[in-house]
């Protein structure tokens, strides 16, 4: 459980750093696709961290519900990233 908690925190920190750099680029050039890209990565990273957070802090919902929410968030995040890159 400790390893899962540490890895989840590291995953969130690295993802947060990536999002901050993308958002900083958005503020410089004001291109809407960068804002969508940062939003997509945010949803993707939070969705990816949900199972680890469930194991580490013991959320009150069952693991299957957490896994389903995680996969749905990851699908939305990937869709936003794909849309921002293709557009």
mmCIF file of C-alpha atoms in Angstrom:
data_model
loop_
_atom_site.group_PDB
_atom_site.id
_atom_site.type_symbol
_atom_site.label_atom_id
_atom_site.label_comp_id
_atom_site.label_asym_id
_atom_site.label_seq_id
_atom_site.Cartn_x
_atom_site.Cartn_y
_atom_site.Cartn_z
ATOM 1 C CA UNK A 1 0.000 0.000 0.000
ATOM 2 C CA UNK A 2 2.864 2.400 0.773
ATOM 3 C CA UNK A 3 4.480 1.805 -2.625
ATOM 4 C CA UNK A 4 1.153 2.425 -4.380
ATOM 5 C CA UNK A 5 0.672 5.672 -2.442
ATOM 6 C CA UNK A 6 4.185 6.899 -3.247
ATOM 7 C CA UNK A 7 3.889 5.993 -6.929
ATOM 8 C CA UNK A 8 0.489 7.704 -7.146
ATOM 9 C CA UNK A 9 1.907 10.888 -5.616
ATOM 10 C CA UNK A 10 4.888 10.845 -8.002
ATOM 11 C CA UNK A 11 2.516 10.211 -10.934
ATOM 12 C CA UNK A 12 0.347 13.188 -9.928
ATOM 13 C CA UNK A 13 3.376 15.460 -9.447
ATOM 14 C CA UNK A 14 4.863 14.584 -12.834
ATOM 15 C CA UNK A 15 1.500 14.985 -14.511
ATOM 16 C CA UNK A 16 0.941 18.297 -12.753
ATOM 17 C CA UNK A 17 4.318 19.551 -13.944
ATOM 18 C CA UNK A 18 3.429 18.611 -17.521
ATOM 19 C CA UNK A 19 0.090 20.398 -17.262
ATOM 20 C CA UNK A 20 1.740 23.518 -15.842
ATOM 21 C CA UNK A 21 4.214 23.658 -18.743
ATOM 22 C CA UNK A 22 1.453 23.238 -21.307
ATOM 23 C CA UNK A 23 -0.673 25.908 -19.617
ATOM 24 C CA UNK A 24 2.314 28.245 -19.483
ATOM 25 C CA UNK A 25 2.732 27.770 -23.235
ATOM 26 C CA UNK A 26 -0.972 28.563 -23.656
ATOM 27 C CA UNK A 27 -0.578 31.837 -21.737
ATOM 28 C CA UNK A 28 2.293 32.855 -24.018
ATOM 29 C CA UNK A 29 0.718 32.099 -27.386
ATOM 30 C CA UNK A 30 -3.033 32.044 -26.527
ATOM 31 C CA UNK A 31 -3.747 29.076 -28.782
ATOM 32 C CA UNK A 32 -6.973 27.360 -27.742
ATOM 33 C CA UNK A 33 -5.670 23.901 -28.617
ATOM 34 C CA UNK A 34 -3.051 24.178 -25.847
ATOM 35 C CA UNK A 35 -5.787 24.864 -23.312
ATOM 36 C CA UNK A 36 -7.702 21.811 -24.533
ATOM 37 C CA UNK A 37 -4.481 19.791 -24.428
ATOM 38 C CA UNK A 38 -3.836 20.746 -20.809
ATOM 39 C CA UNK A 39 -7.446 19.963 -19.874
ATOM 40 C CA UNK A 40 -7.186 16.594 -21.621
ATOM 41 C CA UNK A 41 -3.996 15.717 -19.777
ATOM 42 C CA UNK A 42 -5.559 16.837 -16.486
ATOM 43 C CA UNK A 43 -8.541 14.510 -16.918
ATOM 44 C CA UNK A 44 -6.257 11.719 -18.155
ATOM 45 C CA UNK A 45 -3.886 12.026 -15.195
ATOM 46 C CA UNK A 46 -6.618 12.215 -12.562
ATOM 47 C CA UNK A 47 -8.345 9.237 -14.172
ATOM 48 C CA UNK A 48 -5.105 7.301 -14.173
ATOM 49 C CA UNK A 49 -4.478 8.064 -10.514
ATOM 50 C CA UNK A 50 -7.941 7.063 -9.270
ATOM 51 C CA UNK A 51 -7.185 3.344 -8.742
ATOM 52 C CA UNK A 52 -4.009 4.196 -6.855
ATOM 53 C CA UNK A 53 -5.839 6.725 -4.705
ATOM 54 C CA UNK A 54 -8.540 4.143 -4.024
ATOM 55 C CA UNK A 55 -5.966 1.639 -2.783
ATOM 56 C CA UNK A 56 -3.912 4.207 -0.844
ATOM 57 C CA UNK A 57 -6.625 6.162 0.958
ATOM 58 C CA UNK A 58 -9.464 3.652 0.858
ATOM 59 C CA UNK A 59 -12.266 5.481 -0.892
ATOM 60 C CA UNK A 60 -15.764 4.610 0.283
ATOM 61 C CA UNK A 61 -16.901 3.233 -3.099
ATOM 62 C CA UNK A 62 -16.055 -0.240 -4.330
ATOM 63 C CA UNK A 63 -13.038 -0.788 -6.554
ATOM 64 C CA UNK A 64 -15.098 -1.716 -9.627
ATOM 65 C CA UNK A 65 -16.845 1.665 -9.544
ATOM 66 C CA UNK A 66 -13.501 3.414 -9.147
ATOM 67 C CA UNK A 67 -12.021 1.447 -12.032
ATOM 68 C CA UNK A 68 -15.002 2.250 -14.261
ATOM 69 C CA UNK A 69 -14.767 5.968 -13.430
ATOM 70 C CA UNK A 70 -11.023 5.834 -14.044
ATOM 71 C CA UNK A 71 -11.425 4.278 -17.482
ATOM 72 C CA UNK A 72 -14.173 6.725 -18.462
ATOM 73 C CA UNK A 73 -12.036 9.689 -17.370
ATOM 74 C CA UNK A 74 -9.072 8.326 -19.307
ATOM 75 C CA UNK A 75 -11.232 7.944 -22.423
ATOM 76 C CA UNK A 76 -12.444 11.550 -22.091
ATOM 77 C CA UNK A 77 -8.871 12.748 -21.512
ATOM 78 C CA UNK A 78 -7.512 10.901 -24.536
ATOM 79 C CA UNK A 79 -10.393 12.238 -26.627
ATOM 80 C CA UNK A 80 -9.586 15.810 -25.573
ATOM 81 C CA UNK A 81 -5.883 15.317 -26.286
ATOM 82 C CA UNK A 82 -6.685 13.778 -29.680
ATOM 83 C CA UNK A 83 -9.136 16.570 -30.532
ATOM 84 C CA UNK A 84 -6.647 19.285 -29.560
ATOM 85 C CA UNK A 85 -3.859 17.702 -31.629
ATOM 86 C CA UNK A 86 -5.944 16.926 -34.734
ATOM 87 C CA UNK A 87 -7.749 20.248 -34.764
#
